[in-house]
C-alpha cells in the first residue's frame, strides 16, 4: 500500500477553463483506480479565484495578514468541498468531512483511503499543508499540481529566457523560491517556500507538474515518469 499526497492548485478549478468537468471526472476516475489498487490518496486543494477575490475585497479594510489568510483558507475549504463531493457522488471511499488539521487528516486515513482537505492555519499555503500531510502519513511523495509545466528559475510569463528544470535538489528549489517565509496572504511562487523547507528537512520527494493536463497528474500518481520537475536531495 502506497500513500501519495496531491496538492491541487486552486487555479485548476476555474469553470471558465474549457473541459473542466471532464477534467474533474477524469480525476475522480484516477482516484477510484488508485483506491482499487490499495493506495491511500490525500488531496489538498488550493483557493484559486475565490481566495484571490476574497483577499482583494478585504485587504483595504482588514490590515492583518492572519485575518486575510483565514479568508483564503475558507476558499480552499470551498474548493476542497467541490472535490470531496464529486468523489463521494461517484462512490469513491472518501472521508466524510474536510479536516481542519494535519492530525485530523491523518486520523481520517484510518477510516477511508481518500482524504480531501484545504488549508489549516494562517501562515502558509496549501502546498505546505500537502507537504506536511505527506510527511505525517509517510507518503512516498507529494505531487504539486500547478499551472506551469515545470519549475523555472524565474517567471516564464515575464521572462522569455527563463530556464526550466527536470530535476532539482531541495536546496536548488529553495534558492529559486526563496527562504521559508509567508509575508502576505494570497499568491506565492511555484511552490510555497515554507513547504520546501519542510520537504528538505524530511527528504520528501516533490513532483511539480502542470495539473491542467490531467494525464500528467495521472502518470505522477501512478508513479510513472511524467513531464515536470522531480525534487529530491
Ligand atoms: P492557496 O494554497 O491557494 O495559495 O491558499 P496560493 O499560493 O494563493 O495559490 P496557488 O497555490 O498559487 O493556487 C490561498 C491563501 O489562503 C491562505 C493564504 O493566504 C494563501 O495565500 N492559506 C491557505 C493559509 O493561510 N493557510 C493555509 O493552510 C492555506
mmCIF file with all atom_site columns, C-alpha atoms in Angstrom, residues 20-203:
data_model
loop_
_atom_site.group_PDB
_atom_site.id
_atom_site.type_symbol
_atom_site.label_atom_id
_atom_site.label_alt_id
_atom_site.label_comp_id
_atom_site.label_asym_id
_atom_site.label_entity_id
_atom_site.label_seq_id
_atom_site.pdbx_PDB_ins_code
_atom_site.Cartn_x
_atom_site.Cartn_y
_atom_site.Cartn_z
_atom_site.occupancy
_atom_site.B_iso_or_equiv
_atom_site.pdbx_formal_charge
_atom_site.auth_seq_id
_atom_site.auth_comp_id
_atom_site.auth_asym_id
_atom_site.auth_atom_id
_atom_site.pdbx_PDB_model_num
ATOM 1   C CA . UNK A 1 20  ? -13.081 21.398 -16.529 1.00 0.00 ? 20  UNK A CA 1
ATOM 2   C CA . UNK A 1 21  ? -15.952 18.996 -15.989 1.00 0.00 ? 21  UNK A CA 1
ATOM 3   C CA . UNK A 1 22  ? -14.287 16.158 -17.828 1.00 0.00 ? 22  UNK A CA 1
ATOM 4   C CA . UNK A 1 23  ? -11.022 17.074 -16.033 1.00 0.00 ? 23  UNK A CA 1
ATOM 5   C CA . UNK A 1 24  ? -12.737 16.598 -12.649 1.00 0.00 ? 24  UNK A CA 1
ATOM 6   C CA . UNK A 1 25  ? -14.449 13.406 -13.824 1.00 0.00 ? 25  UNK A CA 1
ATOM 7   C CA . UNK A 1 26  ? -11.143 12.006 -15.047 1.00 0.00 ? 26  UNK A CA 1
ATOM 8   C CA . UNK A 1 27  ? -9.503  12.919 -11.743 1.00 0.00 ? 27  UNK A CA 1
ATOM 9   C CA . UNK A 1 28  ? -12.283 11.088 -9.884  1.00 0.00 ? 28  UNK A CA 1
ATOM 10  C CA . UNK A 1 29  ? -11.695 8.019  -12.110 1.00 0.00 ? 29  UNK A CA 1
ATOM 11  C CA . UNK A 1 30  ? -7.938  8.104  -11.422 1.00 0.00 ? 30  UNK A CA 1
ATOM 12  C CA . UNK A 1 31  ? -8.540  8.265  -7.665  1.00 0.00 ? 31  UNK A CA 1
ATOM 13  C CA . UNK A 1 32  ? -11.064 5.423  -7.883  1.00 0.00 ? 32  UNK A CA 1
ATOM 14  C CA . UNK A 1 33  ? -8.475  3.259  -9.687  1.00 0.00 ? 33  UNK A CA 1
ATOM 15  C CA . UNK A 1 34  ? -5.805  4.035  -7.088  1.00 0.00 ? 34  UNK A CA 1
ATOM 16  C CA . UNK A 1 35  ? -8.163  3.035  -4.273  1.00 0.00 ? 35  UNK A CA 1
ATOM 17  C CA . UNK A 1 36  ? -8.860  -0.216 -6.140  1.00 0.00 ? 36  UNK A CA 1
ATOM 18  C CA . UNK A 1 37  ? -5.062  -0.749 -6.290  1.00 0.00 ? 37  UNK A CA 1
ATOM 19  C CA . UNK A 1 38  ? -4.976  -0.306 -2.468  1.00 0.00 ? 38  UNK A CA 1
ATOM 20  C CA . UNK A 1 39  ? -3.303  3.105  -2.396  1.00 0.00 ? 39  UNK A CA 1
ATOM 21  C CA . UNK A 1 40  ? -4.145  5.896  0.013   1.00 0.00 ? 40  UNK A CA 1
ATOM 22  C CA . UNK A 1 41  ? -4.529  9.333  -1.560  1.00 0.00 ? 41  UNK A CA 1
ATOM 23  C CA . UNK A 1 42  ? -4.532  12.689 0.234   1.00 0.00 ? 42  UNK A CA 1
ATOM 24  C CA . UNK A 1 43  ? -5.792  15.612 -1.834  1.00 0.00 ? 43  UNK A CA 1
ATOM 25  C CA . UNK A 1 44  ? -5.147  19.176 -0.664  1.00 0.00 ? 44  UNK A CA 1
ATOM 26  C CA . UNK A 1 45  ? -6.997  21.804 -2.681  1.00 0.00 ? 45  UNK A CA 1
ATOM 27  C CA . UNK A 1 46  ? -5.922  25.443 -3.134  1.00 0.00 ? 46  UNK A CA 1
ATOM 28  C CA . UNK A 1 47  ? -8.097  28.529 -3.023  1.00 0.00 ? 47  UNK A CA 1
ATOM 29  C CA . UNK A 1 48  ? -7.840  29.807 -6.620  1.00 0.00 ? 48  UNK A CA 1
ATOM 30  C CA . UNK A 1 49  ? -10.068 32.672 -7.661  1.00 0.00 ? 49  UNK A CA 1
ATOM 31  C CA . UNK A 1 50  ? -12.405 32.718 -4.624  1.00 0.00 ? 50  UNK A CA 1
ATOM 32  C CA . UNK A 1 51  ? -9.323  33.131 -2.393  1.00 0.00 ? 51  UNK A CA 1
ATOM 33  C CA . UNK A 1 52  ? -7.910  35.882 -4.563  1.00 0.00 ? 52  UNK A CA 1
ATOM 34  C CA . UNK A 1 53  ? -11.275 37.691 -4.819  1.00 0.00 ? 53  UNK A CA 1
ATOM 35  C CA . UNK A 1 54  ? -11.973 37.438 -1.083  1.00 0.00 ? 54  UNK A CA 1
ATOM 36  C CA . UNK A 1 55  ? -8.500  38.646 -0.101  1.00 0.00 ? 55  UNK A CA 1
ATOM 37  C CA . UNK A 1 56  ? -8.577  41.509 -2.644  1.00 0.00 ? 56  UNK A CA 1
ATOM 38  C CA . UNK A 1 57  ? -12.014 42.642 -1.473  1.00 0.00 ? 57  UNK A CA 1
ATOM 39  C CA . UNK A 1 58  ? -10.953 42.607 2.175   1.00 0.00 ? 58  UNK A CA 1
ATOM 40  C CA . UNK A 1 59  ? -7.396  43.936 2.021   1.00 0.00 ? 59  UNK A CA 1
ATOM 41  C CA . UNK A 1 60  ? -8.385  47.642 2.028   1.00 0.00 ? 60  UNK A CA 1
ATOM 42  C CA . UNK A 1 61  ? -10.459 47.146 5.193   1.00 0.00 ? 61  UNK A CA 1
ATOM 43  C CA . UNK A 1 62  ? -8.535  44.409 7.020   1.00 0.00 ? 62  UNK A CA 1
ATOM 44  C CA . UNK A 1 63  ? -4.972  45.335 7.867   1.00 0.00 ? 63  UNK A CA 1
ATOM 45  C CA . UNK A 1 64  ? -3.919  41.961 9.223   1.00 0.00 ? 64  UNK A CA 1
ATOM 46  C CA . UNK A 1 65  ? -2.354  39.195 7.114   1.00 0.00 ? 65  UNK A CA 1
ATOM 47  C CA . UNK A 1 66  ? -3.514  36.482 9.519   1.00 0.00 ? 66  UNK A CA 1
ATOM 48  C CA . UNK A 1 67  ? -7.145  37.529 9.042   1.00 0.00 ? 67  UNK A CA 1
ATOM 49  C CA . UNK A 1 68  ? -6.695  37.676 5.271   1.00 0.00 ? 68  UNK A CA 1
ATOM 50  C CA . UNK A 1 69  ? -5.126  34.210 5.414   1.00 0.00 ? 69  UNK A CA 1
ATOM 51  C CA . UNK A 1 70  ? -8.327  32.979 7.119   1.00 0.00 ? 70  UNK A CA 1
ATOM 52  C CA . UNK A 1 71  ? -10.362 34.279 4.170   1.00 0.00 ? 71  UNK A CA 1
ATOM 53  C CA . UNK A 1 72  ? -8.017  32.359 1.858   1.00 0.00 ? 72  UNK A CA 1
ATOM 54  C CA . UNK A 1 73  ? -8.441  29.217 3.997   1.00 0.00 ? 73  UNK A CA 1
ATOM 55  C CA . UNK A 1 74  ? -12.242 29.483 3.714   1.00 0.00 ? 74  UNK A CA 1
ATOM 56  C CA . UNK A 1 75  ? -11.865 29.496 -0.091  1.00 0.00 ? 75  UNK A CA 1
ATOM 57  C CA . UNK A 1 76  ? -9.603  26.432 -0.011  1.00 0.00 ? 76  UNK A CA 1
ATOM 58  C CA . UNK A 1 77  ? -12.239 24.602 2.036   1.00 0.00 ? 77  UNK A CA 1
ATOM 59  C CA . UNK A 1 78  ? -14.915 25.579 -0.509  1.00 0.00 ? 78  UNK A CA 1
ATOM 60  C CA . UNK A 1 79  ? -12.796 24.109 -3.321  1.00 0.00 ? 79  UNK A CA 1
ATOM 61  C CA . UNK A 1 80  ? -11.976 21.022 -1.245  1.00 0.00 ? 80  UNK A CA 1
ATOM 62  C CA . UNK A 1 81  ? -15.707 20.518 -0.735  1.00 0.00 ? 81  UNK A CA 1
ATOM 63  C CA . UNK A 1 82  ? -16.250 20.524 -4.508  1.00 0.00 ? 82  UNK A CA 1
ATOM 64  C CA . UNK A 1 83  ? -13.648 17.773 -4.977  1.00 0.00 ? 83  UNK A CA 1
ATOM 65  C CA . UNK A 1 84  ? -14.865 15.789 -1.936  1.00 0.00 ? 84  UNK A CA 1
ATOM 66  C CA . UNK A 1 85  ? -18.484 15.857 -3.089  1.00 0.00 ? 85  UNK A CA 1
ATOM 67  C CA . UNK A 1 86  ? -17.517 14.887 -6.654  1.00 0.00 ? 86  UNK A CA 1
ATOM 68  C CA . UNK A 1 87  ? -15.633 11.854 -5.290  1.00 0.00 ? 87  UNK A CA 1
ATOM 69  C CA . UNK A 1 88  ? -18.485 10.906 -2.941  1.00 0.00 ? 88  UNK A CA 1
ATOM 70  C CA . UNK A 1 89  ? -21.004 11.300 -5.773  1.00 0.00 ? 89  UNK A CA 1
ATOM 71  C CA . UNK A 1 90  ? -19.245 8.634  -7.773  1.00 0.00 ? 90  UNK A CA 1
ATOM 72  C CA . UNK A 1 91  ? -18.905 6.232  -4.859  1.00 0.00 ? 91  UNK A CA 1
ATOM 73  C CA . UNK A 1 92  ? -15.219 6.738  -4.013  1.00 0.00 ? 92  UNK A CA 1
ATOM 74  C CA . UNK A 1 93  ? -14.459 5.947  -0.341  1.00 0.00 ? 93  UNK A CA 1
ATOM 75  C CA . UNK A 1 94  ? -13.583 9.476  0.672   1.00 0.00 ? 94  UNK A CA 1
ATOM 76  C CA . UNK A 1 95  ? -13.560 10.862 4.227   1.00 0.00 ? 95  UNK A CA 1
ATOM 77  C CA . UNK A 1 96  ? -16.917 12.351 5.216   1.00 0.00 ? 96  UNK A CA 1
ATOM 78  C CA . UNK A 1 97  ? -15.582 15.698 6.402   1.00 0.00 ? 97  UNK A CA 1
ATOM 79  C CA . UNK A 1 98  ? -12.928 18.215 5.429   1.00 0.00 ? 98  UNK A CA 1
ATOM 80  C CA . UNK A 1 99  ? -10.328 18.051 8.236   1.00 0.00 ? 99  UNK A CA 1
ATOM 81  C CA . UNK A 1 100 ? -9.077  21.253 9.889   1.00 0.00 ? 100 UNK A CA 1
ATOM 82  C CA . UNK A 1 101 ? -5.605  19.986 10.765  1.00 0.00 ? 101 UNK A CA 1
ATOM 83  C CA . UNK A 1 102 ? -2.924  17.553 9.633   1.00 0.00 ? 102 UNK A CA 1
ATOM 84  C CA . UNK A 1 103 ? -3.605  15.464 12.746  1.00 0.00 ? 103 UNK A CA 1
ATOM 85  C CA . UNK A 1 104 ? -7.288  15.194 11.970  1.00 0.00 ? 104 UNK A CA 1
ATOM 86  C CA . UNK A 1 105 ? -6.493  14.311 8.345   1.00 0.00 ? 105 UNK A CA 1
ATOM 87  C CA . UNK A 1 106 ? -4.040  11.589 9.413   1.00 0.00 ? 106 UNK A CA 1
ATOM 88  C CA . UNK A 1 107 ? -6.704  10.076 11.694  1.00 0.00 ? 107 UNK A CA 1
ATOM 89  C CA . UNK A 1 108 ? -9.303  10.112 8.912   1.00 0.00 ? 108 UNK A CA 1
ATOM 90  C CA . UNK A 1 109 ? -6.997  7.819  6.904   1.00 0.00 ? 109 UNK A CA 1
ATOM 91  C CA . UNK A 1 110 ? -7.788  5.110  9.461   1.00 0.00 ? 110 UNK A CA 1
ATOM 92  C CA . UNK A 1 111 ? -11.387 5.164  8.220   1.00 0.00 ? 111 UNK A CA 1
ATOM 93  C CA . UNK A 1 112 ? -11.130 5.900  4.496   1.00 0.00 ? 112 UNK A CA 1
ATOM 94  C CA . UNK A 1 113 ? -8.400  5.588  1.842   1.00 0.00 ? 113 UNK A CA 1
ATOM 95  C CA . UNK A 1 114 ? -9.047  9.076  0.434   1.00 0.00 ? 114 UNK A CA 1
ATOM 96  C CA . UNK A 1 115 ? -8.929  12.304 2.437   1.00 0.00 ? 115 UNK A CA 1
ATOM 97  C CA . UNK A 1 116 ? -9.619  15.717 0.903   1.00 0.00 ? 116 UNK A CA 1
ATOM 98  C CA . UNK A 1 117 ? -8.738  18.945 2.683   1.00 0.00 ? 117 UNK A CA 1
ATOM 99  C CA . UNK A 1 118 ? -7.915  22.615 2.140   1.00 0.00 ? 118 UNK A CA 1
ATOM 100 C CA . UNK A 1 119 ? -5.864  24.958 4.289   1.00 0.00 ? 119 UNK A CA 1
ATOM 101 C CA . UNK A 1 120 ? -5.354  24.666 8.044   1.00 0.00 ? 120 UNK A CA 1
ATOM 102 C CA . UNK A 1 121 ? -3.980  27.730 9.832   1.00 0.00 ? 121 UNK A CA 1
ATOM 103 C CA . UNK A 1 122 ? -2.638  31.123 8.719   1.00 0.00 ? 122 UNK A CA 1
ATOM 104 C CA . UNK A 1 123 ? 0.998   31.447 7.765   1.00 0.00 ? 123 UNK A CA 1
ATOM 105 C CA . UNK A 1 124 ? 1.436   29.287 4.685   1.00 0.00 ? 124 UNK A CA 1
ATOM 106 C CA . UNK A 1 125 ? -0.408  27.976 1.610   1.00 0.00 ? 125 UNK A CA 1
ATOM 107 C CA . UNK A 1 126 ? -1.926  24.595 0.765   1.00 0.00 ? 126 UNK A CA 1
ATOM 108 C CA . UNK A 1 127 ? 1.403   23.449 -0.779  1.00 0.00 ? 127 UNK A CA 1
ATOM 109 C CA . UNK A 1 128 ? 2.771   23.393 2.759   1.00 0.00 ? 128 UNK A CA 1
ATOM 110 C CA . UNK A 1 129 ? -0.327  21.605 4.078   1.00 0.00 ? 129 UNK A CA 1
ATOM 111 C CA . UNK A 1 130 ? 0.149   18.930 1.389   1.00 0.00 ? 130 UNK A CA 1
ATOM 112 C CA . UNK A 1 131 ? 3.857   18.550 2.167   1.00 0.00 ? 131 UNK A CA 1
ATOM 113 C CA . UNK A 1 132 ? 3.158   18.260 5.911   1.00 0.00 ? 132 UNK A CA 1
ATOM 114 C CA . UNK A 1 133 ? 0.359   15.753 5.301   1.00 0.00 ? 133 UNK A CA 1
ATOM 115 C CA . UNK A 1 134 ? 2.747   13.708 3.132   1.00 0.00 ? 134 UNK A CA 1
ATOM 116 C CA . UNK A 1 135 ? 5.371   13.748 5.899   1.00 0.00 ? 135 UNK A CA 1
ATOM 117 C CA . UNK A 1 136 ? 2.843   12.897 8.644   1.00 0.00 ? 136 UNK A CA 1
ATOM 118 C CA . UNK A 1 137 ? 1.407   9.944  6.714   1.00 0.00 ? 137 UNK A CA 1
ATOM 119 C CA . UNK A 1 138 ? 4.718   8.534  5.466   1.00 0.00 ? 138 UNK A CA 1
ATOM 120 C CA . UNK A 1 139 ? 3.757   9.239  1.842   1.00 0.00 ? 139 UNK A CA 1
ATOM 121 C CA . UNK A 1 140 ? 6.267   8.266  -0.819  1.00 0.00 ? 140 UNK A CA 1
ATOM 122 C CA . UNK A 1 141 ? 5.971   11.681 -2.491  1.00 0.00 ? 141 UNK A CA 1
ATOM 123 C CA . UNK A 1 142 ? 3.988   14.882 -2.695  1.00 0.00 ? 142 UNK A CA 1
ATOM 124 C CA . UNK A 1 143 ? 2.685   15.927 -6.101  1.00 0.00 ? 143 UNK A CA 1
ATOM 125 C CA . UNK A 1 144 ? 2.293   19.670 -6.580  1.00 0.00 ? 144 UNK A CA 1
ATOM 126 C CA . UNK A 1 145 ? -0.121  20.189 -9.485  1.00 0.00 ? 145 UNK A CA 1
ATOM 127 C CA . UNK A 1 146 ? 0.083   23.787 -10.584 1.00 0.00 ? 146 UNK A CA 1
ATOM 128 C CA . UNK A 1 147 ? -0.366  25.761 -13.800 1.00 0.00 ? 147 UNK A CA 1
ATOM 129 C CA . UNK A 1 148 ? 3.202   25.861 -15.129 1.00 0.00 ? 148 UNK A CA 1
ATOM 130 C CA . UNK A 1 149 ? 4.940   22.985 -16.948 1.00 0.00 ? 149 UNK A CA 1
ATOM 131 C CA . UNK A 1 150 ? 7.979   22.836 -14.703 1.00 0.00 ? 150 UNK A CA 1
ATOM 132 C CA . UNK A 1 151 ? 9.880   24.784 -12.100 1.00 0.00 ? 151 UNK A CA 1
ATOM 133 C CA . UNK A 1 152 ? 11.620  27.729 -13.808 1.00 0.00 ? 152 UNK A CA 1
ATOM 134 C CA . UNK A 1 153 ? 14.471  29.836 -12.472 1.00 0.00 ? 153 UNK A CA 1
ATOM 135 C CA . UNK A 1 154 ? 12.276  32.930 -12.987 1.00 0.00 ? 154 UNK A CA 1
ATOM 136 C CA . UNK A 1 155 ? 8.676   33.605 -14.041 1.00 0.00 ? 155 UNK A CA 1
ATOM 137 C CA . UNK A 1 156 ? 8.275   32.361 -17.657 1.00 0.00 ? 156 UNK A CA 1
ATOM 138 C CA . UNK A 1 157 ? 5.277   34.695 -18.144 1.00 0.00 ? 157 UNK A CA 1
ATOM 139 C CA . UNK A 1 158 ? 7.507   37.732 -17.705 1.00 0.00 ? 158 UNK A CA 1
ATOM 140 C CA . UNK A 1 159 ? 10.926  36.345 -18.685 1.00 0.00 ? 159 UNK A CA 1
ATOM 141 C CA . UNK A 1 160 ? 11.031  34.606 -22.090 1.00 0.00 ? 160 UNK A CA 1
ATOM 142 C CA . UNK A 1 161 ? 14.563  33.364 -21.278 1.00 0.00 ? 161 UNK A CA 1
ATOM 143 C CA . UNK A 1 162 ? 13.535  31.603 -18.078 1.00 0.00 ? 162 UNK A CA 1
ATOM 144 C CA . UNK A 1 163 ? 15.214  28.190 -17.725 1.00 0.00 ? 163 UNK A CA 1
ATOM 145 C CA . UNK A 1 164 ? 13.173  25.157 -16.671 1.00 0.00 ? 164 UNK A CA 1
ATOM 146 C CA . UNK A 1 165 ? 14.365  22.063 -14.794 1.00 0.00 ? 165 UNK A CA 1
ATOM 147 C CA . UNK A 1 166 ? 13.534  18.345 -14.990 1.00 0.00 ? 166 UNK A CA 1
ATOM 148 C CA . UNK A 1 167 ? 15.342  17.660 -11.712 1.00 0.00 ? 167 UNK A CA 1
ATOM 149 C CA . UNK A 1 168 ? 16.321  19.806 -8.763  1.00 0.00 ? 168 UNK A CA 1
ATOM 150 C CA . UNK A 1 169 ? 17.633  19.240 -5.264  1.00 0.00 ? 169 UNK A CA 1
ATOM 151 C CA . UNK A 1 170 ? 15.621  20.669 -2.374  1.00 0.00 ? 170 UNK A CA 1
ATOM 152 C CA . UNK A 1 171 ? 18.358  23.229 -1.870  1.00 0.00 ? 171 UNK A CA 1
ATOM 153 C CA . UNK A 1 172 ? 18.185  24.351 -5.519  1.00 0.00 ? 172 UNK A CA 1
ATOM 154 C CA . UNK A 1 173 ? 14.386  24.683 -5.284  1.00 0.00 ? 173 UNK A CA 1
ATOM 155 C CA . UNK A 1 174 ? 14.688  26.635 -2.025  1.00 0.00 ? 174 UNK A CA 1
ATOM 156 C CA . UNK A 1 175 ? 17.133  29.007 -3.725  1.00 0.00 ? 175 UNK A CA 1
ATOM 157 C CA . UNK A 1 176 ? 14.607  29.563 -6.530  1.00 0.00 ? 176 UNK A CA 1
ATOM 158 C CA . UNK A 1 177 ? 11.512  30.129 -4.333  1.00 0.00 ? 177 UNK A CA 1
ATOM 159 C CA . UNK A 1 178 ? 13.357  31.986 -1.574  1.00 0.00 ? 178 UNK A CA 1
ATOM 160 C CA . UNK A 1 179 ? 13.745  31.439 2.161   1.00 0.00 ? 179 UNK A CA 1
ATOM 161 C CA . UNK A 1 180 ? 10.954  29.879 4.252   1.00 0.00 ? 180 UNK A CA 1
ATOM 162 C CA . UNK A 1 181 ? 8.619   32.802 4.965   1.00 0.00 ? 181 UNK A CA 1
ATOM 163 C CA . UNK A 1 182 ? 4.981   33.763 4.445   1.00 0.00 ? 182 UNK A CA 1
ATOM 164 C CA . UNK A 1 183 ? 4.973   37.525 4.014   1.00 0.00 ? 183 UNK A CA 1
ATOM 165 C CA . UNK A 1 184 ? 1.418   38.147 2.887   1.00 0.00 ? 184 UNK A CA 1
ATOM 166 C CA . UNK A 1 185 ? -1.902  36.440 2.162   1.00 0.00 ? 185 UNK A CA 1
ATOM 167 C CA . UNK A 1 186 ? -2.517  35.495 -1.466  1.00 0.00 ? 186 UNK A CA 1
ATOM 168 C CA . UNK A 1 187 ? -0.484  34.132 -4.361  1.00 0.00 ? 187 UNK A CA 1
ATOM 169 C CA . UNK A 1 188 ? 3.004   32.789 -3.714  1.00 0.00 ? 188 UNK A CA 1
ATOM 170 C CA . UNK A 1 189 ? 5.605   31.334 -6.087  1.00 0.00 ? 189 UNK A CA 1
ATOM 171 C CA . UNK A 1 190 ? 5.541   27.973 -7.866  1.00 0.00 ? 190 UNK A CA 1
ATOM 172 C CA . UNK A 1 191 ? 5.932   26.100 -4.554  1.00 0.00 ? 191 UNK A CA 1
ATOM 173 C CA . UNK A 1 192 ? 5.435   27.660 -1.102  1.00 0.00 ? 192 UNK A CA 1
ATOM 174 C CA . UNK A 1 193 ? 8.933   28.226 0.392   1.00 0.00 ? 193 UNK A CA 1
ATOM 175 C CA . UNK A 1 194 ? 7.637   27.177 3.825   1.00 0.00 ? 194 UNK A CA 1
ATOM 176 C CA . UNK A 1 195 ? 6.756   23.749 2.453   1.00 0.00 ? 195 UNK A CA 1
ATOM 177 C CA . UNK A 1 196 ? 10.034  23.407 0.539   1.00 0.00 ? 196 UNK A CA 1
ATOM 178 C CA . UNK A 1 197 ? 11.935  23.825 3.819   1.00 0.00 ? 197 UNK A CA 1
ATOM 179 C CA . UNK A 1 198 ? 9.853   21.050 5.440   1.00 0.00 ? 198 UNK A CA 1
ATOM 180 C CA . UNK A 1 199 ? 10.340  18.746 2.436   1.00 0.00 ? 199 UNK A CA 1
ATOM 181 C CA . UNK A 1 200 ? 14.094  19.374 2.547   1.00 0.00 ? 200 UNK A CA 1
ATOM 182 C CA . UNK A 1 201 ? 14.283  18.596 6.264   1.00 0.00 ? 201 UNK A CA 1
ATOM 183 C CA . UNK A 1 202 ? 12.363  15.331 5.897   1.00 0.00 ? 202 UNK A CA 1
ATOM 184 C CA . UNK A 1 203 ? 13.849  14.440 2.494   1.00 0.00 ? 203 UNK A CA 1
#
